PDB file of C-alpha atoms in Angstrom:
ATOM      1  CA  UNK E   1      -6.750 -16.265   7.000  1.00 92.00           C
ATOM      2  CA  UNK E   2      -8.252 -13.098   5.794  1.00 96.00           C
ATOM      3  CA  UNK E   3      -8.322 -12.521   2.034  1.00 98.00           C
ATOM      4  CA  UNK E   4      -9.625  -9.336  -0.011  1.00 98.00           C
ATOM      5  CA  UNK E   5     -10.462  -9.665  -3.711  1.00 98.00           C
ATOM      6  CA  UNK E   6     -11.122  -6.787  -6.113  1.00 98.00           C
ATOM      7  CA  UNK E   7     -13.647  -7.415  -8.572  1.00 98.00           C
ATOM      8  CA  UNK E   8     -14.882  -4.593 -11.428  1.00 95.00           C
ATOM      9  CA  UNK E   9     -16.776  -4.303 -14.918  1.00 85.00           C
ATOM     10  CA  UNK E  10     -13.828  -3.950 -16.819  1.00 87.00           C
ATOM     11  CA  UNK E  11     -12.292  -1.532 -19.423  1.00 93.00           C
ATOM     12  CA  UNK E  12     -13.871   2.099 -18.289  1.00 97.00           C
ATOM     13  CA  UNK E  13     -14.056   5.205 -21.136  1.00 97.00           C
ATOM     14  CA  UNK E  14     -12.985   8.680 -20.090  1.00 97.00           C
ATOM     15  CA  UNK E  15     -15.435  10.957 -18.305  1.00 97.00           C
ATOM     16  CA  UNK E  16     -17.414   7.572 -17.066  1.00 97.00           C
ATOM     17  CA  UNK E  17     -16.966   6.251 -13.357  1.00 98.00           C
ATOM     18  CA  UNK E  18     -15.188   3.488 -12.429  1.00 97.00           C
ATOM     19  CA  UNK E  19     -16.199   1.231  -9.802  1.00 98.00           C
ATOM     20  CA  UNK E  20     -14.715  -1.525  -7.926  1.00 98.00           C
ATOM     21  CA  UNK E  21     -15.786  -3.632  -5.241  1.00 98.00           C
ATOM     22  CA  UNK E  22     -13.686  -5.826  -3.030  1.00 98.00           C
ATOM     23  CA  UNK E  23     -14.665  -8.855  -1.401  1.00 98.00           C
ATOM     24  CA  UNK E  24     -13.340  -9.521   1.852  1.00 97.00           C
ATOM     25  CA  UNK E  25     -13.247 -13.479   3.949  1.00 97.00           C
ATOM     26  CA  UNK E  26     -11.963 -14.251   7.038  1.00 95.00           C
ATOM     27  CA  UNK E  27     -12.908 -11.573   9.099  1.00 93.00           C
ATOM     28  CA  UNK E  28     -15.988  -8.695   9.088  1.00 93.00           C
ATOM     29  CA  UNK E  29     -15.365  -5.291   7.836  1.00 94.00           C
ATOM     30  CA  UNK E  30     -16.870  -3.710  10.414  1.00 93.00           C
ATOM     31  CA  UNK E  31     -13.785  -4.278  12.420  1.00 84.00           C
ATOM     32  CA  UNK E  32     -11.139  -2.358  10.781  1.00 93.00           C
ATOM     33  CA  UNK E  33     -10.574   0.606   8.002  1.00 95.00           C
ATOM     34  CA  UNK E  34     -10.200  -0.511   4.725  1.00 96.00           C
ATOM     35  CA  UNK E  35      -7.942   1.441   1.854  1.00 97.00           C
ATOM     36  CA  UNK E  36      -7.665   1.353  -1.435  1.00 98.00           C
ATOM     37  CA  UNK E  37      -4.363   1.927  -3.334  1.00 98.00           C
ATOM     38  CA  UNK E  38      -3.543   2.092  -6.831  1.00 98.00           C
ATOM     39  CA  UNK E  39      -0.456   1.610  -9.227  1.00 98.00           C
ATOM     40  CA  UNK E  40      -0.035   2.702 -12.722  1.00 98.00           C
ATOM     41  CA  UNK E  41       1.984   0.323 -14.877  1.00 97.00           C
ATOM     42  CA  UNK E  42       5.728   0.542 -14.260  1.00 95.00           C
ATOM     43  CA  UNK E  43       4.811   3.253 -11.619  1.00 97.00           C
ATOM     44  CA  UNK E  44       4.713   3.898  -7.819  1.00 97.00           C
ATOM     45  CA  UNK E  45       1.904   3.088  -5.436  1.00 98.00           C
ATOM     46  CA  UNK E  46      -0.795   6.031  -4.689  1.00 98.00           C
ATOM     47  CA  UNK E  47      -2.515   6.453  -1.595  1.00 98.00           C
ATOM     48  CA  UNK E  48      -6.359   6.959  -2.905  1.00 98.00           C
ATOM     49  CA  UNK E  49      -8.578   6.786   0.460  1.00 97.00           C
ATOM     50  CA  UNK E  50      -9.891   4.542   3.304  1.00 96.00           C
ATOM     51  CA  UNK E  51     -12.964   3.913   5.001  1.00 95.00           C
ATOM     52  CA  UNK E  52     -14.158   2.565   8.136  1.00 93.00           C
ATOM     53  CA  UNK E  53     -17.733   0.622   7.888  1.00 81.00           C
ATOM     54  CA  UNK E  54     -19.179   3.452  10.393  1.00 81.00           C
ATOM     55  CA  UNK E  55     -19.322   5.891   7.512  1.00 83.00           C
ATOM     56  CA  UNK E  56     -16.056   7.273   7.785  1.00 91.00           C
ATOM     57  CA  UNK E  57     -13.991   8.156   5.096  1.00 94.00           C
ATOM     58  CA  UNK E  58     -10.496   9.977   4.360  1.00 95.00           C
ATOM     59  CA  UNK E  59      -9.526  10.302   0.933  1.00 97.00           C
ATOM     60  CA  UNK E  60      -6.463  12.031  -0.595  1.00 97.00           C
ATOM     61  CA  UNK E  61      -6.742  15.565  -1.456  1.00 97.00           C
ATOM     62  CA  UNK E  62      -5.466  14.791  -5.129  1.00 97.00           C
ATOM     63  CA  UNK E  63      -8.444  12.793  -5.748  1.00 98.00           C
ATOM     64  CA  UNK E  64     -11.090  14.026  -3.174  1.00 97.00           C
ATOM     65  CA  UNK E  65     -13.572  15.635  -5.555  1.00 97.00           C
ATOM     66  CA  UNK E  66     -13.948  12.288  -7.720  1.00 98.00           C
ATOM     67  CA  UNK E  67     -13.839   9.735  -4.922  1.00 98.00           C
ATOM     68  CA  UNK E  68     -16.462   7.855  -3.569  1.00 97.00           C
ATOM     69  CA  UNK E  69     -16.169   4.818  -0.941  1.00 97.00           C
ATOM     70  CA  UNK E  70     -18.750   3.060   0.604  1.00 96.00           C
ATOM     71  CA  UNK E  71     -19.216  -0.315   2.715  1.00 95.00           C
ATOM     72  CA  UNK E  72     -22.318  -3.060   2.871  1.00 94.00           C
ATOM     73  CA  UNK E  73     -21.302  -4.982   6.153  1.00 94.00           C
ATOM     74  CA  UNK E  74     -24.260  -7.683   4.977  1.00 95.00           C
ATOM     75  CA  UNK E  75     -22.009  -8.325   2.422  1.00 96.00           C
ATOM     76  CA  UNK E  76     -18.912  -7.878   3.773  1.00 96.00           C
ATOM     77  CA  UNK E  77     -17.707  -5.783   0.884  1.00 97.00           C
ATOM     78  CA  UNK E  78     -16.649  -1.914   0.371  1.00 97.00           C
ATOM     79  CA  UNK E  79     -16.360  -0.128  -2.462  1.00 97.00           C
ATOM     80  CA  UNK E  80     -14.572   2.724  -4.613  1.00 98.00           C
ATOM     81  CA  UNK E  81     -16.163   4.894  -7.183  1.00 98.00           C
ATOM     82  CA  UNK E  82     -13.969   7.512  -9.368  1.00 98.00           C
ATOM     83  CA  UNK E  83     -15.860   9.508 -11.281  1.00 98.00           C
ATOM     84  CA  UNK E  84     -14.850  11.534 -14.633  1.00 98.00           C
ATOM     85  CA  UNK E  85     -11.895   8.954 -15.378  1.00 98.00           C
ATOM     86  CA  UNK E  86      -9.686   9.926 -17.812  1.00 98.00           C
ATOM     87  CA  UNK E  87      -6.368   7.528 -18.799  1.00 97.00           C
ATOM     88  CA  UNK E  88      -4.062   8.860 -16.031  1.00 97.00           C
ATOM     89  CA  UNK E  89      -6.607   6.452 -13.717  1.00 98.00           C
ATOM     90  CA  UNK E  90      -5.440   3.682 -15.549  1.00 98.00           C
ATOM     91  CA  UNK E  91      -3.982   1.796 -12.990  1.00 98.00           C
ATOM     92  CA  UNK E  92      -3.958  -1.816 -10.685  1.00 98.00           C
ATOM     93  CA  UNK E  93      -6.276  -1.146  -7.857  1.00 98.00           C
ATOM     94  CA  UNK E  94      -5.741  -2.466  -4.956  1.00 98.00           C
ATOM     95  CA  UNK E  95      -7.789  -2.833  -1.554  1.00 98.00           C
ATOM     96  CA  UNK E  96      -6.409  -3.618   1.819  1.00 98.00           C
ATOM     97  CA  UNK E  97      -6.678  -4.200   5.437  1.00 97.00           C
ATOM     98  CA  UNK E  98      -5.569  -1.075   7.573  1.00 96.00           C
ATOM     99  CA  UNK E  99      -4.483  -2.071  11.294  1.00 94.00           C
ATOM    100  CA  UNK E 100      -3.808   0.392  14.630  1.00 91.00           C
ATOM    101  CA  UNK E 101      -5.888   2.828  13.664  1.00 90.00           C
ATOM    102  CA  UNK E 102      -7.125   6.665  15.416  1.00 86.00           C
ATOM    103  CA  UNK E 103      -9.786   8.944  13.771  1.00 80.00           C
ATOM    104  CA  UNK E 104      -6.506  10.212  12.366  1.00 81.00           C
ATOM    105  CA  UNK E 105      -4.214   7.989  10.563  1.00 89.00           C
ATOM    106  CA  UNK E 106      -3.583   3.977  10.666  1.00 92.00           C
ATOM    107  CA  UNK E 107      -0.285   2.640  10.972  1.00 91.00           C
ATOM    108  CA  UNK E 108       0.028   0.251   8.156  1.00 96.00           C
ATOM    109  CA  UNK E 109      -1.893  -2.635   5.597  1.00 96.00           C
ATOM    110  CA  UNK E 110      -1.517  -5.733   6.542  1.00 96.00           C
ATOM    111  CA  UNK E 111      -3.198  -7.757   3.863  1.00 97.00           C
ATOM    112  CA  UNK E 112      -3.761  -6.994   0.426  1.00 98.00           C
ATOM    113  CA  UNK E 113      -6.342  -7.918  -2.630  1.00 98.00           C
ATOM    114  CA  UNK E 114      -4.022  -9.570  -5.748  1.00 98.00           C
ATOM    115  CA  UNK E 115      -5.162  -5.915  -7.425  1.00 98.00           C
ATOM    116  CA  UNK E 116      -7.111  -5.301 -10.626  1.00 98.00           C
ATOM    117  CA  UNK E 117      -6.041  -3.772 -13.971  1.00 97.00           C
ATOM    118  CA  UNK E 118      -8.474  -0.528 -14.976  1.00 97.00           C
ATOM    119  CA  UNK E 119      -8.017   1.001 -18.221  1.00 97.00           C
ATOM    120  CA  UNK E 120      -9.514   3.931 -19.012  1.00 97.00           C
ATOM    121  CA  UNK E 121      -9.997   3.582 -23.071  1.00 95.00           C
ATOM    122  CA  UNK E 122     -12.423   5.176 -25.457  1.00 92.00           C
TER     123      UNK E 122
ATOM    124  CA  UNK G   1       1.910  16.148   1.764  1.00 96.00           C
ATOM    125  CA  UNK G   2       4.722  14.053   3.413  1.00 97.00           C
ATOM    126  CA  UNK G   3       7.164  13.398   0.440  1.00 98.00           C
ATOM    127  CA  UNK G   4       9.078  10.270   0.936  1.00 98.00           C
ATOM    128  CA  UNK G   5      12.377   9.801  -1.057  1.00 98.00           C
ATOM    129  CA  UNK G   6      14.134   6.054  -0.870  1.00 98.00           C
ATOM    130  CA  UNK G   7      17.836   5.585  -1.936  1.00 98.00           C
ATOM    131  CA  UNK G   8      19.220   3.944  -4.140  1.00 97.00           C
ATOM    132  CA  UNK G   9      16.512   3.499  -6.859  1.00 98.00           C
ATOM    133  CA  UNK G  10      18.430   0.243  -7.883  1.00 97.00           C
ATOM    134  CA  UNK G  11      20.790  -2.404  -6.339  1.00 96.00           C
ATOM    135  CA  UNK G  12      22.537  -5.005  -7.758  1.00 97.00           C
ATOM    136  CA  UNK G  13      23.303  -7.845  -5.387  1.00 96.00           C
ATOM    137  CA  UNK G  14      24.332 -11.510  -4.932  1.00 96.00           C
ATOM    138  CA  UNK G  15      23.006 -14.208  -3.233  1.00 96.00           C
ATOM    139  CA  UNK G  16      24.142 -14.284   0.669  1.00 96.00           C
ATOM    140  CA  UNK G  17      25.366 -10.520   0.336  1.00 96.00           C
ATOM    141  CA  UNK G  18      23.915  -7.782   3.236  1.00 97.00           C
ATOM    142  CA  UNK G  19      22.245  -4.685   1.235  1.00 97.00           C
ATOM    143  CA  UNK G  20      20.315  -1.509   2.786  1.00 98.00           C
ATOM    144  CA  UNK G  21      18.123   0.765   1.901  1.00 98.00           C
ATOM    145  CA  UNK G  22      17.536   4.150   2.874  1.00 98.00           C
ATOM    146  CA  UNK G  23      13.783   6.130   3.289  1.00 98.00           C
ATOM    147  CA  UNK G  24      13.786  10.107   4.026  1.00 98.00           C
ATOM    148  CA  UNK G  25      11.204  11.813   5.021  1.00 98.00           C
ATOM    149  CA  UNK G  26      10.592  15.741   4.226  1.00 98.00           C
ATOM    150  CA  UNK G  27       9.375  16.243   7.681  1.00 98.00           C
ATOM    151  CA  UNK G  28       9.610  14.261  10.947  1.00 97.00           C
ATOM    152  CA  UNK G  29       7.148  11.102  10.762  1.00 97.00           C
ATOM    153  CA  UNK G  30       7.889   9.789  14.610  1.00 96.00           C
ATOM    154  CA  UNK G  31       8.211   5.799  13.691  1.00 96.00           C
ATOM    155  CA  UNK G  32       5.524   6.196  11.292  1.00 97.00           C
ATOM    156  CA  UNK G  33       7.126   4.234   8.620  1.00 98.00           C
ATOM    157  CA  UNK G  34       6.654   0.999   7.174  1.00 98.00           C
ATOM    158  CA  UNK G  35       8.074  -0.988   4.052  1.00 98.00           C
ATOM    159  CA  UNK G  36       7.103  -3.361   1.570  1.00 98.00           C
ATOM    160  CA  UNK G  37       7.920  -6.212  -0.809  1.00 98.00           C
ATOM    161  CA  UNK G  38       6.952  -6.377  -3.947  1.00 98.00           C
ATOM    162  CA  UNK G  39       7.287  -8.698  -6.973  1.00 98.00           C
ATOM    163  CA  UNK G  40       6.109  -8.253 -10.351  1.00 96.00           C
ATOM    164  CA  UNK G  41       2.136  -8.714 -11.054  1.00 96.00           C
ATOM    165  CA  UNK G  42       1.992  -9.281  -7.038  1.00 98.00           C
ATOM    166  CA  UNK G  43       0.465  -6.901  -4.553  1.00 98.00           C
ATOM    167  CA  UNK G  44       2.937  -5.657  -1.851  1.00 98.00           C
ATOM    168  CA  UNK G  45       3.513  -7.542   0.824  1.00 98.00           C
ATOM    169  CA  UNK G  46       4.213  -5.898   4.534  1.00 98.00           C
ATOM    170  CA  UNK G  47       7.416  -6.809   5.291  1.00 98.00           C
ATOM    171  CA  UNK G  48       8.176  -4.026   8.573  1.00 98.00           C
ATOM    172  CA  UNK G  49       5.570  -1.856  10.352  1.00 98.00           C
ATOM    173  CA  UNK G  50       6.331   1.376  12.859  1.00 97.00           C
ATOM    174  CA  UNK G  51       9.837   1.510  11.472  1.00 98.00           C
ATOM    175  CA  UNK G  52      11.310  -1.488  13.300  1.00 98.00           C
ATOM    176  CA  UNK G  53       8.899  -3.840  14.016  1.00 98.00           C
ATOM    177  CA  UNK G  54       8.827  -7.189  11.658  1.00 98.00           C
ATOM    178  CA  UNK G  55       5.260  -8.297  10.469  1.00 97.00           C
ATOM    179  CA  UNK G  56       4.319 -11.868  11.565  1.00 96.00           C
ATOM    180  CA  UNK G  57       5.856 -14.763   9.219  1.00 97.00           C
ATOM    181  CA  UNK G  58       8.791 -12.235   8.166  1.00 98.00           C
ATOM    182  CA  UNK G  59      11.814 -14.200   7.900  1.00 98.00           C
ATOM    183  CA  UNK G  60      14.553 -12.405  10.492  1.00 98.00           C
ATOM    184  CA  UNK G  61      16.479 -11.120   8.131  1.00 98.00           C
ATOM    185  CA  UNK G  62      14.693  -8.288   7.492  1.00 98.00           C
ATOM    186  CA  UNK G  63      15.011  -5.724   9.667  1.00 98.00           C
ATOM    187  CA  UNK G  64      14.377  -1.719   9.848  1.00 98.00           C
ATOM    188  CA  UNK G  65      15.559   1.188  12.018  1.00 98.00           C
ATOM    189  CA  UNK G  66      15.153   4.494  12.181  1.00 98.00           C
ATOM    190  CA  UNK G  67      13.520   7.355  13.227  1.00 98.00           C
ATOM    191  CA  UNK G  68      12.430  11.389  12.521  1.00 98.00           C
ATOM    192  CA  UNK G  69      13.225  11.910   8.816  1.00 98.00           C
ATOM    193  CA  UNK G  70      15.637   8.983   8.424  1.00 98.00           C
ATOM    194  CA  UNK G  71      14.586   5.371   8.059  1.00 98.00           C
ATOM    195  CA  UNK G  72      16.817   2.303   6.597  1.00 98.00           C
ATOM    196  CA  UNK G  73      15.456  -1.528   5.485  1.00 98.00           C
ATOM    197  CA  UNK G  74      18.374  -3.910   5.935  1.00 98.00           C
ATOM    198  CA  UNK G  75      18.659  -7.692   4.527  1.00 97.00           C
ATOM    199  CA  UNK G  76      21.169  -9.626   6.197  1.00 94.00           C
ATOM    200  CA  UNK G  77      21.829 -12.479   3.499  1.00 94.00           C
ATOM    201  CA  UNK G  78      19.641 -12.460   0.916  1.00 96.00           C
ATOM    202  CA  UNK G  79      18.112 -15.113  -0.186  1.00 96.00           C
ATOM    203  CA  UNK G  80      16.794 -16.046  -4.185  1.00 95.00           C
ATOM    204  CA  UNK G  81      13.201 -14.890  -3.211  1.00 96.00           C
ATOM    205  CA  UNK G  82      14.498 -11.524  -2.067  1.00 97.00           C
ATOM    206  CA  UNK G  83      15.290  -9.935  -5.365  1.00 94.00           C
ATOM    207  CA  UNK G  84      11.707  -7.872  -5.335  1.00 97.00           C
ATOM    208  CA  UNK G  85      11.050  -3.841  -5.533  1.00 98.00           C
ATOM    209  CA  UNK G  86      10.844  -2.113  -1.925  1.00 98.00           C
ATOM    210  CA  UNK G  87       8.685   0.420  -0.738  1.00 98.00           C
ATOM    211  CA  UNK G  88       8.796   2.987   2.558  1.00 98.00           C
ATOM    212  CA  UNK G  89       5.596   4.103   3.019  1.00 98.00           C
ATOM    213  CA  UNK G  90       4.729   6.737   5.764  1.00 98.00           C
ATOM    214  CA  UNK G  91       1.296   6.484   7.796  1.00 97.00           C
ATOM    215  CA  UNK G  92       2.362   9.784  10.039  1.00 96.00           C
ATOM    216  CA  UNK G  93      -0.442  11.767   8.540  1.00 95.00           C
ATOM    217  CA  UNK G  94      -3.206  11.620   5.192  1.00 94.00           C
ATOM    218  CA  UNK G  95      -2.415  11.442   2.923  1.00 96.00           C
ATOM    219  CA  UNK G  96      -0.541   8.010   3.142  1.00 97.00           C
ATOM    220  CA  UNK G  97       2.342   8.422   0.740  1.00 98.00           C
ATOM    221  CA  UNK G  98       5.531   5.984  -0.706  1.00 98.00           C
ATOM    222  CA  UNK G  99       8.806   6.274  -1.553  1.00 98.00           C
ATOM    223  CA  UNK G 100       9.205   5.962  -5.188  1.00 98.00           C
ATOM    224  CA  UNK G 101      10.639   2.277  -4.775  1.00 98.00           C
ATOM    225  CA  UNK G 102      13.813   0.408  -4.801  1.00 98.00           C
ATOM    226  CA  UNK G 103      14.678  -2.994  -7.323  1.00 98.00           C
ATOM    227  CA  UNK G 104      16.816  -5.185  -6.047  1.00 97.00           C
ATOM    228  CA  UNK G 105      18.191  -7.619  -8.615  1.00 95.00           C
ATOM    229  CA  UNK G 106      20.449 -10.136  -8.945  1.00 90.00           C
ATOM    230  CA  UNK G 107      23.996  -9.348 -10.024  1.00 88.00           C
TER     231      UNK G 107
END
């Protein structure tokens, strides 16, 4: 059973970087692309960017110029940095497994990390 | 970006009844479309990938049809652990974008 778990420093201030890591068991990331999503309280579910372990990346415009994503296969973890947070990033991230996948687009996430609460707070 | 717009935003239904939900697209996403389950303080749970095809461990009474611009999610009977918030979500092109959700509750 593959399982993903976020795991961050907590409570960010504005203009810092937040970064989040998640873990993932039951299978190697250097199978599949990996995405993060995010949620604001009481809100929808944003699209922020996936990765594949090769290097590849494909982030959303919106967010392009403060998103970072990186993978360590030796750990089996990946990673998401946003830089110059401010509290519209305040959010549940959330990582997941992306299946059927071209250089272009996957077709959906399969499983999911539980998500973690950021808030961005001076 | 592909803007995806779900109908009805809320539902009220009982126990047992049949509901659907409806996903547009603002362009043509092919079968590109997938929805999700989600309850509160949960992450979403794939319920129906490339439009029509039910995720493994899915009860059958989900299913999804559609096509182009026009999607639907139907329940057949729900059941108590049903009553969640839905989500389309289109994987046609980056970036990756949702409807805005549906709640289903219990009336």
């Amino acid at each position: 059973q593959v399982q993903l778990q976020e795991s961050g420093p907590g409570p960010v201030k504005p203009s810092e970087t937040l970064s989040l890591t998640c873990s993932v068991s039951g299978d190697s990331i250097s199978n599949y692309y990996w995405s993060w999503i995010r949620q604001p309280a009481g809100k929808g579910l944003e699209w922020i960017g996936r990765i594949y372990t090769s290097g590849t990346t494909n982030y959303n415009p919106s967010l392009k110029s403060r998103v970072t994503m990186s993978g360590d296969t030796s750990k089996n973890q990946f990673s998401l940095k946003l830089s110059s947070v401010t509290a519209a990033d305040t959010a549940v991230y959330f990582c997941a497994r992306d299946r059927y996948c071209t250089s272009a687009t996957c077709s959906h996430s399969d499983y999911w990390g539980p998500g973690i609460l950021v808030t961005v707070s001076s | 970006d592909i803007q995806m717009t779900q109908s009805p935003s809320s539902l009220s239904a009982s126990v047992g009844d049949g509901v659907t939900i409806t996903c547009r697209a603002s362009q043509s996403i092919n079968t590109y479309l997938n929805w999700y389950q989600q309850k509160p303080g949960r992450a979403p749970q794939l319920l129906i990938y490339a439009a029509s095809s039910l995720q493994s461990g899915v009860p059958s009474r989900f299913s999804g049809s559609g096509s182009g611009t026009d999607f639907t999610l139907t329940i057949s009977s729900l059941q108590p652990e049903d009553f969640a918030t839905y989500y389309c979500q289109q994987s046609y092109s980056t970036p990756v974008t949702f409807g805005q959700g549906t709640k289903l509750d219990i009336k």
